XYZ file of C-alpha atoms in Angstrom:
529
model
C -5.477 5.333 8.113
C -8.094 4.576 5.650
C -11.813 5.125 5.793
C -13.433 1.995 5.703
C -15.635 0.285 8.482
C -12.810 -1.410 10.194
C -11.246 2.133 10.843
C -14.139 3.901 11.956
C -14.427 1.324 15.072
C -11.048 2.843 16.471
C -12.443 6.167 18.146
C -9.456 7.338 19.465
C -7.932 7.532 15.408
C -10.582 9.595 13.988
C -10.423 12.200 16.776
C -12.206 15.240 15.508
C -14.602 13.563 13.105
C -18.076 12.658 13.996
C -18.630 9.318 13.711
C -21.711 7.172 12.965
C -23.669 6.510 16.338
C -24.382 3.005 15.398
C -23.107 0.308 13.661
C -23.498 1.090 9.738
C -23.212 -2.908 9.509
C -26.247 -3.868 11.302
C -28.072 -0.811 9.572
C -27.058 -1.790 6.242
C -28.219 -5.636 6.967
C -31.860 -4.167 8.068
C -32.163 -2.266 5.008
C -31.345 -5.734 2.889
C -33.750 -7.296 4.578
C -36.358 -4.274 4.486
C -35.528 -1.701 2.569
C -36.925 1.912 2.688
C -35.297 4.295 0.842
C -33.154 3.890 -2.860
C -31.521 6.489 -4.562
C -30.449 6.835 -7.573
C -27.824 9.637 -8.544
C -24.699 9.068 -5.565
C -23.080 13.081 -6.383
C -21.650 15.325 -3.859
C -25.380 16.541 -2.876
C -27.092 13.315 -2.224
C -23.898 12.114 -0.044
C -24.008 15.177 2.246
C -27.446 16.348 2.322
C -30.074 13.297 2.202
C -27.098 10.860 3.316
C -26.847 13.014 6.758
C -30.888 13.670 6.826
C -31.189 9.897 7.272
C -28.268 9.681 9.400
C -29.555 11.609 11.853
C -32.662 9.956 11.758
C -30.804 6.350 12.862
C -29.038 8.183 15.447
C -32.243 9.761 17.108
C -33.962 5.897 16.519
C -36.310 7.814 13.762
C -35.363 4.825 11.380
C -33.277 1.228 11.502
C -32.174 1.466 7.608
C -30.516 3.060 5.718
C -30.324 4.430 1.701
C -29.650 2.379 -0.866
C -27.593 4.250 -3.207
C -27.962 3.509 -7.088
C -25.742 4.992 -10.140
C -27.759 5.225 -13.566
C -25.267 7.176 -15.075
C -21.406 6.559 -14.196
C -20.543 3.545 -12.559
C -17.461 4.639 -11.470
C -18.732 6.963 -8.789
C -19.947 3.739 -7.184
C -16.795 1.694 -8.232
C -14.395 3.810 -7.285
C -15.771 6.083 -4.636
C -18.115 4.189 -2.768
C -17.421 0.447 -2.254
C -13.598 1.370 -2.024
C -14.609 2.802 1.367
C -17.474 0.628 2.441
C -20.066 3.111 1.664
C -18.962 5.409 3.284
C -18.626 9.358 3.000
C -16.470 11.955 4.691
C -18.676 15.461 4.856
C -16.984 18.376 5.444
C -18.908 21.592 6.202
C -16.978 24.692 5.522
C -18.422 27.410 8.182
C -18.387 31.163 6.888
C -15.851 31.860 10.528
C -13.072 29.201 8.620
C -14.082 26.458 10.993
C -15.010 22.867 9.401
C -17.577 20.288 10.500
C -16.189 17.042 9.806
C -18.839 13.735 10.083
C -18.276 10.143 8.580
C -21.693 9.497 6.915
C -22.301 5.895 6.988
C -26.347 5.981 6.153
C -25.761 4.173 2.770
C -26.467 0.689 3.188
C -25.727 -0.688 -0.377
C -24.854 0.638 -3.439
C -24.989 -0.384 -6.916
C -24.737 0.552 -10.592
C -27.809 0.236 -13.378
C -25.323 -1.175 -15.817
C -24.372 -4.031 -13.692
C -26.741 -3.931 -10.847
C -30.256 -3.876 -12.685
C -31.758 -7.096 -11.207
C -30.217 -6.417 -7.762
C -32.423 -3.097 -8.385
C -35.744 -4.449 -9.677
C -35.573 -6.911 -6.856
C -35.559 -3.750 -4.496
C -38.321 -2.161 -6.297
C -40.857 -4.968 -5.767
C -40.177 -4.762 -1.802
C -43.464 -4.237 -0.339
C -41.276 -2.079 2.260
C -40.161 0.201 0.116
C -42.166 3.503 0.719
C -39.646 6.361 -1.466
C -36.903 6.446 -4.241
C -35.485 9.728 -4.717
C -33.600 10.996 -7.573
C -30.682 13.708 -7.952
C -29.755 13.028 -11.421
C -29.718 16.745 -12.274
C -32.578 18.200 -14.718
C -31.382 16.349 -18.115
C -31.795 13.026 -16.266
C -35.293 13.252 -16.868
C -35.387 14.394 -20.320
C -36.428 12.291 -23.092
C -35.829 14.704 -26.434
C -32.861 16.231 -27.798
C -31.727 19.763 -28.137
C -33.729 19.716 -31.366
C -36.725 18.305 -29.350
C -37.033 15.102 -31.088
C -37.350 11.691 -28.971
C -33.459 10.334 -28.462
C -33.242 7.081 -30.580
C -33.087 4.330 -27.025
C -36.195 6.119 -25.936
C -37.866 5.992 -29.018
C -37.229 2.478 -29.369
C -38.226 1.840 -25.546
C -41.535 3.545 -26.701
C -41.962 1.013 -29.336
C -40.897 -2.003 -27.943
C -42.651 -1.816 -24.702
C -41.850 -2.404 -21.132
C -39.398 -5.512 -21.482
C -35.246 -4.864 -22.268
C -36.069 -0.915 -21.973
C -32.428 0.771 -22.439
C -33.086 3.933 -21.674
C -33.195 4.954 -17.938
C -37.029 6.524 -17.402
C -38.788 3.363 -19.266
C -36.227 1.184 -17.361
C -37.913 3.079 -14.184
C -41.527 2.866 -15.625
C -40.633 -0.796 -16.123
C -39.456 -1.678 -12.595
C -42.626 -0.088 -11.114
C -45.109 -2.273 -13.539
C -42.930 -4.852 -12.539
C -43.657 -3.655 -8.848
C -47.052 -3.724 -9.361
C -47.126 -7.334 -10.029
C -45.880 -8.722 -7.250
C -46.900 -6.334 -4.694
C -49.626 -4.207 -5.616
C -48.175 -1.597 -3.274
C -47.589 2.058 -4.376
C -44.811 4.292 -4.019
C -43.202 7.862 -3.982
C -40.626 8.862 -6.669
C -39.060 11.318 -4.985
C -36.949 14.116 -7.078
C -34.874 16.289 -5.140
C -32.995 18.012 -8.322
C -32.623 21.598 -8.613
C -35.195 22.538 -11.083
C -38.429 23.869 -11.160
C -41.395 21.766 -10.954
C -39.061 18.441 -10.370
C -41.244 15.939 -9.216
C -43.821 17.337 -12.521
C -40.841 16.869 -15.103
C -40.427 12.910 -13.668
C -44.229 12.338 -13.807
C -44.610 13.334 -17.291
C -41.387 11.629 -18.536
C -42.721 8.647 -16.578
C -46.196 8.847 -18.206
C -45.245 9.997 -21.667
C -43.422 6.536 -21.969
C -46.074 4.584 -20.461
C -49.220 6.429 -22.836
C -47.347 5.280 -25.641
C -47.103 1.713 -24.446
C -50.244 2.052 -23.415
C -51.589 2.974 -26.427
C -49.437 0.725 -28.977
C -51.181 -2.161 -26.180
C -48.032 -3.171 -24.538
C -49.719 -2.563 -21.295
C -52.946 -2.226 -19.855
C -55.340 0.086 -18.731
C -54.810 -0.699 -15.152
C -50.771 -0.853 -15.543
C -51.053 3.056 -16.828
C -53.163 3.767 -13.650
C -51.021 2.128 -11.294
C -48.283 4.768 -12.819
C -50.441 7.722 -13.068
C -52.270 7.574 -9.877
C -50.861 5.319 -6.985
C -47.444 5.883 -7.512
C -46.608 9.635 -6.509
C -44.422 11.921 -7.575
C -44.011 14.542 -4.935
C -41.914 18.167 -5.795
C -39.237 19.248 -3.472
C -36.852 22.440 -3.251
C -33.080 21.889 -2.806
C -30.690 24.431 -1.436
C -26.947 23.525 -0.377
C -23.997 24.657 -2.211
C -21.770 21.928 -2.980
C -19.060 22.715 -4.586
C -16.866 20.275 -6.455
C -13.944 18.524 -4.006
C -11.345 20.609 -3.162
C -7.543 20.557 -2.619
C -7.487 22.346 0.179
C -10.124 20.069 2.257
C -7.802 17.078 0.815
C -4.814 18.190 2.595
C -6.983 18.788 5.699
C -8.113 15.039 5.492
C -4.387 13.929 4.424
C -2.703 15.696 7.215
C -5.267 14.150 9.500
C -3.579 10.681 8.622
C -6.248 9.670 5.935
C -4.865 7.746 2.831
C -6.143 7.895 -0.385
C -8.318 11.282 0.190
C -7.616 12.689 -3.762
C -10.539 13.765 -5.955
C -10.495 12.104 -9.229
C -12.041 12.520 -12.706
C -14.076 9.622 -13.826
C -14.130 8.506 -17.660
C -17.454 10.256 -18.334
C -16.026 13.113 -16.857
C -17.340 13.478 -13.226
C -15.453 15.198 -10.689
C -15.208 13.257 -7.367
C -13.641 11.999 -4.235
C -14.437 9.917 -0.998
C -15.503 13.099 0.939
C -17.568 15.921 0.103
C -17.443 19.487 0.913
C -20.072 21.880 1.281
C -21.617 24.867 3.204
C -23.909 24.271 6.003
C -26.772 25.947 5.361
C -29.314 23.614 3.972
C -32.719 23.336 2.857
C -34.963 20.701 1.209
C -38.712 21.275 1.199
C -40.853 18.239 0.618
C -44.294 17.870 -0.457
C -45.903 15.305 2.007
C -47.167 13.056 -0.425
C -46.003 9.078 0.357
C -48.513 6.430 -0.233
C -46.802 3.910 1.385
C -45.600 5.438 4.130
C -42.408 7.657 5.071
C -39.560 8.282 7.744
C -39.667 11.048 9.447
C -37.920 13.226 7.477
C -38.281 16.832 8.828
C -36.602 15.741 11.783
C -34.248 18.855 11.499
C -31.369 19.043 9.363
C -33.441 21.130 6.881
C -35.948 19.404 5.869
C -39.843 20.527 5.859
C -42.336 18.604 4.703
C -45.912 20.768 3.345
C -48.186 21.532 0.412
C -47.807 21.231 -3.316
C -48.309 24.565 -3.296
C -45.977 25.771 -0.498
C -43.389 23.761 -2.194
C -43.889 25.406 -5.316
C -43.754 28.931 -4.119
C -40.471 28.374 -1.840
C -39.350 26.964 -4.948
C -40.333 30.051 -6.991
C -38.600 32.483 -4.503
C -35.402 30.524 -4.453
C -35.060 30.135 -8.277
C -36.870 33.255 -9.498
C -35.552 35.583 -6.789
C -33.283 34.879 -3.694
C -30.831 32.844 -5.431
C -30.736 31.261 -8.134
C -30.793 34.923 -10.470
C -27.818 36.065 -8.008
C -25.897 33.100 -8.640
C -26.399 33.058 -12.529
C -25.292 36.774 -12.753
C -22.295 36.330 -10.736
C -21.665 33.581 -12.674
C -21.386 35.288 -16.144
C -19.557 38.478 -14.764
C -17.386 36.652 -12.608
C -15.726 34.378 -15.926
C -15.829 37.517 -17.980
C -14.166 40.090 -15.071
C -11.383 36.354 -14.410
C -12.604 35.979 -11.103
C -12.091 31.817 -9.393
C -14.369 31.924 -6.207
C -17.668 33.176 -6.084
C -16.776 34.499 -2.435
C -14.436 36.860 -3.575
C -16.877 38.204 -6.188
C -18.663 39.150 -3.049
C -15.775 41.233 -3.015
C -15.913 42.976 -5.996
C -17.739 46.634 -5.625
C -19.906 46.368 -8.981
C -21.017 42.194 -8.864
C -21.697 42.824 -4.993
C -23.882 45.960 -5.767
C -25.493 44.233 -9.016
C -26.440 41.178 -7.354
C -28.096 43.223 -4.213
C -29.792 45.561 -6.121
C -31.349 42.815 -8.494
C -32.036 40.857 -5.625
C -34.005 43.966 -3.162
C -34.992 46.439 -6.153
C -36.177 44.256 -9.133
C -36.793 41.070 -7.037
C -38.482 41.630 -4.004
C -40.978 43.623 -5.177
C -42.438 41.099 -6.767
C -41.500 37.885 -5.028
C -44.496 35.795 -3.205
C -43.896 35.161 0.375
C -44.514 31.035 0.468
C -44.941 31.535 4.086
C -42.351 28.954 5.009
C -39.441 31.048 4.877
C -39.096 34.284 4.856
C -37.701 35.873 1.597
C -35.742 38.725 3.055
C -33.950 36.283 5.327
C -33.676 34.021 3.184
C -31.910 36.302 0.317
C -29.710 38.002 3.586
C -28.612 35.216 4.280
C -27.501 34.593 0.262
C -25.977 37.952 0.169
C -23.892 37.967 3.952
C -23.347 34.540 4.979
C -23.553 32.231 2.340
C -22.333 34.146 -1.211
C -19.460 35.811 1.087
C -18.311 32.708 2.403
C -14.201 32.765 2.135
C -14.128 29.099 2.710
C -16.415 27.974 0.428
C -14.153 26.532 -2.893
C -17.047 27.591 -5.810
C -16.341 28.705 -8.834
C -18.361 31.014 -11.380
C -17.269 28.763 -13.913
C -19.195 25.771 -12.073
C -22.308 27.740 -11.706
C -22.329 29.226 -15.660
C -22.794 25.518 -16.697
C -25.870 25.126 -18.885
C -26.905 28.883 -18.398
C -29.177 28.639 -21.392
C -31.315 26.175 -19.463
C -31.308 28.782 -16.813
C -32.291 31.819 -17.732
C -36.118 31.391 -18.576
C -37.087 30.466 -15.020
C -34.395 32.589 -13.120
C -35.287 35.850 -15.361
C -37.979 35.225 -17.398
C -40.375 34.409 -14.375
C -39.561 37.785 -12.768
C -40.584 39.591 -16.396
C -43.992 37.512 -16.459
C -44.466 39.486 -12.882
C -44.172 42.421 -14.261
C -46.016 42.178 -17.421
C -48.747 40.873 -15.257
C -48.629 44.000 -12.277
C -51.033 47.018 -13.243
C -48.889 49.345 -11.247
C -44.913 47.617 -13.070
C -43.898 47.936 -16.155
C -40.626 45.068 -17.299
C -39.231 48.029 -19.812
C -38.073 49.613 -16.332
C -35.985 46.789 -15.665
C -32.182 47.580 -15.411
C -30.276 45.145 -13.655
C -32.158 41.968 -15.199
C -31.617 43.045 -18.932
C -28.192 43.597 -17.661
C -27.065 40.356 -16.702
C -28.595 39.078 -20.027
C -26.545 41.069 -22.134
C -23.795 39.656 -20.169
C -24.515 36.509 -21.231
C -24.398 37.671 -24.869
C -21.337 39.136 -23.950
C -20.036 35.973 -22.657
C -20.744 34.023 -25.378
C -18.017 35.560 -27.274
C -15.584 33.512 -25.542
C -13.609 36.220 -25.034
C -12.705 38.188 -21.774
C -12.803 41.624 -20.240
C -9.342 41.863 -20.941
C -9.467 40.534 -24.671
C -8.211 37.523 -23.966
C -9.747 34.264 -25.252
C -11.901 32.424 -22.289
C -13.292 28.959 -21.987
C -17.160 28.975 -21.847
C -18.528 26.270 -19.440
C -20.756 23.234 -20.680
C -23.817 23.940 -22.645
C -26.322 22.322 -24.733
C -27.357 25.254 -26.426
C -23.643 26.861 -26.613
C -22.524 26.059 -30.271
C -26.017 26.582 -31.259
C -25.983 30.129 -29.279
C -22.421 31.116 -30.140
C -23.151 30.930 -34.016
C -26.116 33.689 -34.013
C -23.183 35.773 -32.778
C -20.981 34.301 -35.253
C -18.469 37.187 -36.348
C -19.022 39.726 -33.458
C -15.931 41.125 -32.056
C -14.622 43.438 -29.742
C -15.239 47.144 -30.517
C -17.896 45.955 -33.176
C -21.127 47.815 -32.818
C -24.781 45.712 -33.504
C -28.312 46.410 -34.314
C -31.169 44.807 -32.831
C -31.609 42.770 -36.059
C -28.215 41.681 -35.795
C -29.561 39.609 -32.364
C -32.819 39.069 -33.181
C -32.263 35.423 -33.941
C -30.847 35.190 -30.388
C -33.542 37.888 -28.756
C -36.134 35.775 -30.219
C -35.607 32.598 -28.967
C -38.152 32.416 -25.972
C -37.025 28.901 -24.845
C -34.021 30.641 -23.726
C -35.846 33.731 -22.182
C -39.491 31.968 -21.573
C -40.781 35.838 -22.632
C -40.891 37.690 -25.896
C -38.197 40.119 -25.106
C -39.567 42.282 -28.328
C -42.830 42.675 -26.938
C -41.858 43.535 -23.508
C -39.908 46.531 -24.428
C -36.444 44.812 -23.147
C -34.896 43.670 -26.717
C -33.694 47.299 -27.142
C -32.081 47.883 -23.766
C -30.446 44.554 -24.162
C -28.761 45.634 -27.289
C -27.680 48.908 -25.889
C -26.415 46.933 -23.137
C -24.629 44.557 -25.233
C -23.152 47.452 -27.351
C -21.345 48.744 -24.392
C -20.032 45.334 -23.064
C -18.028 44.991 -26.224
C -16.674 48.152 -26.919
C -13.430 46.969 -26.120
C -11.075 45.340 -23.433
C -12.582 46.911 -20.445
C -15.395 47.328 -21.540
C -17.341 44.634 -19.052
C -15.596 47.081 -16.002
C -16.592 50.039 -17.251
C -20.581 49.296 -18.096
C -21.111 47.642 -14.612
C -19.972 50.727 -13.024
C -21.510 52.905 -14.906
C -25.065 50.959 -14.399
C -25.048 49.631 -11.209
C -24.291 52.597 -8.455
């Protein structure tokens, strides 16, 4: 049995399954004709999350189209995971009691690659129907600069050269919608649903940084930089739905139910994939309502809420700064240095459990804003007994330590500024924060609790970080000046670690983490009961 179209129309077969309550055919000829929604970025989130939200709303008669699902980065998720099976997705929800949810998503009308797609894509950006694209590309997507901040060399020549050829992905964008502009006049939202603070911010200025300089060199106009700036919006959102990468064990599921050609595969630029998705069901995206040409009803359940800039933003800064995010991060670190696989069964472990809840209740919450959507005790319960804990859910500390440099300003650093700014807190009290950053030191040895050499995950400040510690070994004991040209880098912590009495601590910390194999065991005990 393969999943394709044809398949799906024998019931009895895909017993078990939910299946699309209409025909994904007739939805995907009304989105040709008028489309809605495009996407660009077609990973394991998108498929499950927004590709069920609009799902649900065809079934309930919400909408008559569907998504149209673009690939700016590797075609091959699109060649050889999409149109293989008609557009279609297999989501699997792993429940915390072992149970799965299994649902045939069939809400993508069309999908197509940048590379070989573009016109196909400009053509849909100039519909006068189109009211939103949204974007999970993840946060480097919309970066135009280097590690060493300097303009990359296609955007720099996009910059130059002006709207027409543009190679590079944002001015490509910036292009379409001038483009859009001239034969419909009609605005739009650009929609970023990426994990990352401020999202839909970071895709307005990489938007109008591109388009000042072409306005300014005169490759466009004075109204062309207006339409950009202020008819076409650019809405923030918060995210929240682990989704781990494919797993073996939800293969076999799906291969024992008589599905062919069910096997996650690694694409040539490296992505991890497969024709069905896996993922736990809680789910949240919080949308600010800001669509100038209109919208679906998107908070027609399945997660989504739809409010204020400002709501938005502080759900956003509870998740990241607080609930989450800082939890996931720390188990992250300790769970590669202590060997652990699964973050679940680090929910298992005595000291990461009783780090991660008392960073979360005694450092956190004292501090965190209540963005009067959700509730942030709930919210980080739920983290800490249902979703962290979950013995079914396939993720792996090694997943979530990607790119940890990126990370740690807004998921620590925020929490710091808090209590800097508090007249009755003081950040030099903080134990379990300074803690998890002195793991990170730690981990950048490459080397584990046992001695052993370890594999650090993907990271574009890595190398760079790695060689301040260049020559630190096990048993070794350091000197704040030793890693003050780590300490001081505030991109990395987003405070002066110096000046808010934590430098110190971290260094005492980091002293203790490599005093030997074992070491990692024995300071986590010692500091967090």
């Amino acid at each position: 049995m393969k999943l394709s179209l044809e398949s799906i129309k024998n019931k009895e077969a895909w017993a078990g399954f939910k299946l699309p309550a209409y025909d994904p055919a007739e939805i995907a000829a009304n989105t040709k004709e008028n489309p809605q929604w495009m996407h660009f970025g077609s990973g394991n989130i998108f498929r499950i999350f927004p590709g069920s939200v609009c799902q649900a709303l065809i079934e309930a008669g919400k909408m008559n189209t569907g998504i149209i699902c673009c690939e700016s980065y590797d075609d091959e998720v699109v060649t050889k995971c999409l149109r293989p099976y008609d557009n279609l997705t297999i989501g699997v929800t792993l429940n915390a009691d072992g149970t799965m949810s299994k649902e045939v998503i069939g809400s993508l009308a069309e999908s197509l690659t940048l590379l070989y797609d573009y016109d196909r894509i400009a053509e849909i950006m100039k519909a006068p129907s189109l009211q939103m694209v949204s974007f999970t590309i993840t946060e480097k997507g919309y970066s135009l600069r280097n590690a060493k901040n300097e303009l990359v060399p296609p955007v720099l020549a996009d910059m130059e050269n002006g709207p027409v050829g543009c190679k590079s992905f944002m001015a490509q964008l910036a292009s379409m919608l001038l483009d859009r502009q001239a034969a419909c006049g009609k605005p739009v939202a650009l929609v970023s649903m990426d994990n990352c603070s401020h999202n839909g911010e970071k895709l307005q200025m990489a938007i109008l940084e591109i388009a000042k300089c072409w306005l300014e060199g005169g490759k466009i106009t004075e109204d062309q930089y207006k339409y950009l700036a202020e008819e076409v919006q650019y809405p923030w959102t918060m995210i929240d739905k682990i989704t781990p990468r494919p797993h073996p064990m939800v293969e076999e599921m799906l291969t024992n139910d008589g599905l062919e050609d069910m096997a996650p595969f690694v694409t040539t630029k490296n992505t991890f994939t497969a024709p069905y998705v896996n993922a736990e069901g809680p789910q949240y995206l919080v949308m600010e309502d800001l669509f100038p040409n209109g919208r679906p009803e998107l908070d027609f359940g399945r997660g989504v809420t739809l409010t204020t800039r400002d709501k938005v933003n502080a759900v956003e800064t509870m998740k990241v700064t607080t609930c989450l995010n800082p939890l996931h991060t720390a188990l992250a670190v300790y769970g590669c240095l202590l060997g652990h696989t699964l973050i679940s069964a680090e929910m298992s472990d005595d000291e990461l459990k009783t780090l991660v809840t008392r960073m979360a209740y005694e450092e956190g919450m004292p501090v965190v804003v209540h963005p009067g959507i959700l509730d942030p005790k709930e919210f980080v319960n739920e983290v800490l007994t249902v979703r962290f804990p979950n013995p079914f859910m396939p993720d792996a500390p090694q997943r979530i330590a990607t790119d940890t440099s990126q990370k740690l300003g807004i998921r620590y650093g925020e929490t710091i500024k808090s209590y800097i700014k508090a007249e009755d807190k003081d950040p030099a009290t903080l134990k379990f924060i300074p803690l998890v950053q002195a793991g990170w030191l730690r981990y950048l040895l490459a080397v584990d609790d046992e001695g052993n050499a370890m594999e650090c995950s993907a990271d574009p400040l890595l190398a760079a970080s790695q060689e301040k510690l260049a020559g630190i070994k096990l048993g070794d004991t350091v000197d704040v000046e030793k890693l003050r040209p780590i300490l001081s880098e505030t991109r990395i912590w987003n405070v002066d670690l110096f000046e808010c009495g934590l430098a110190d601590k971290i260094v005492g910390y980091f002293n203790e983490l490599i005093a030997g194999p074992g070491a990692v065991r024995a300071t986590l005990k010692k500091y967090v009961h």
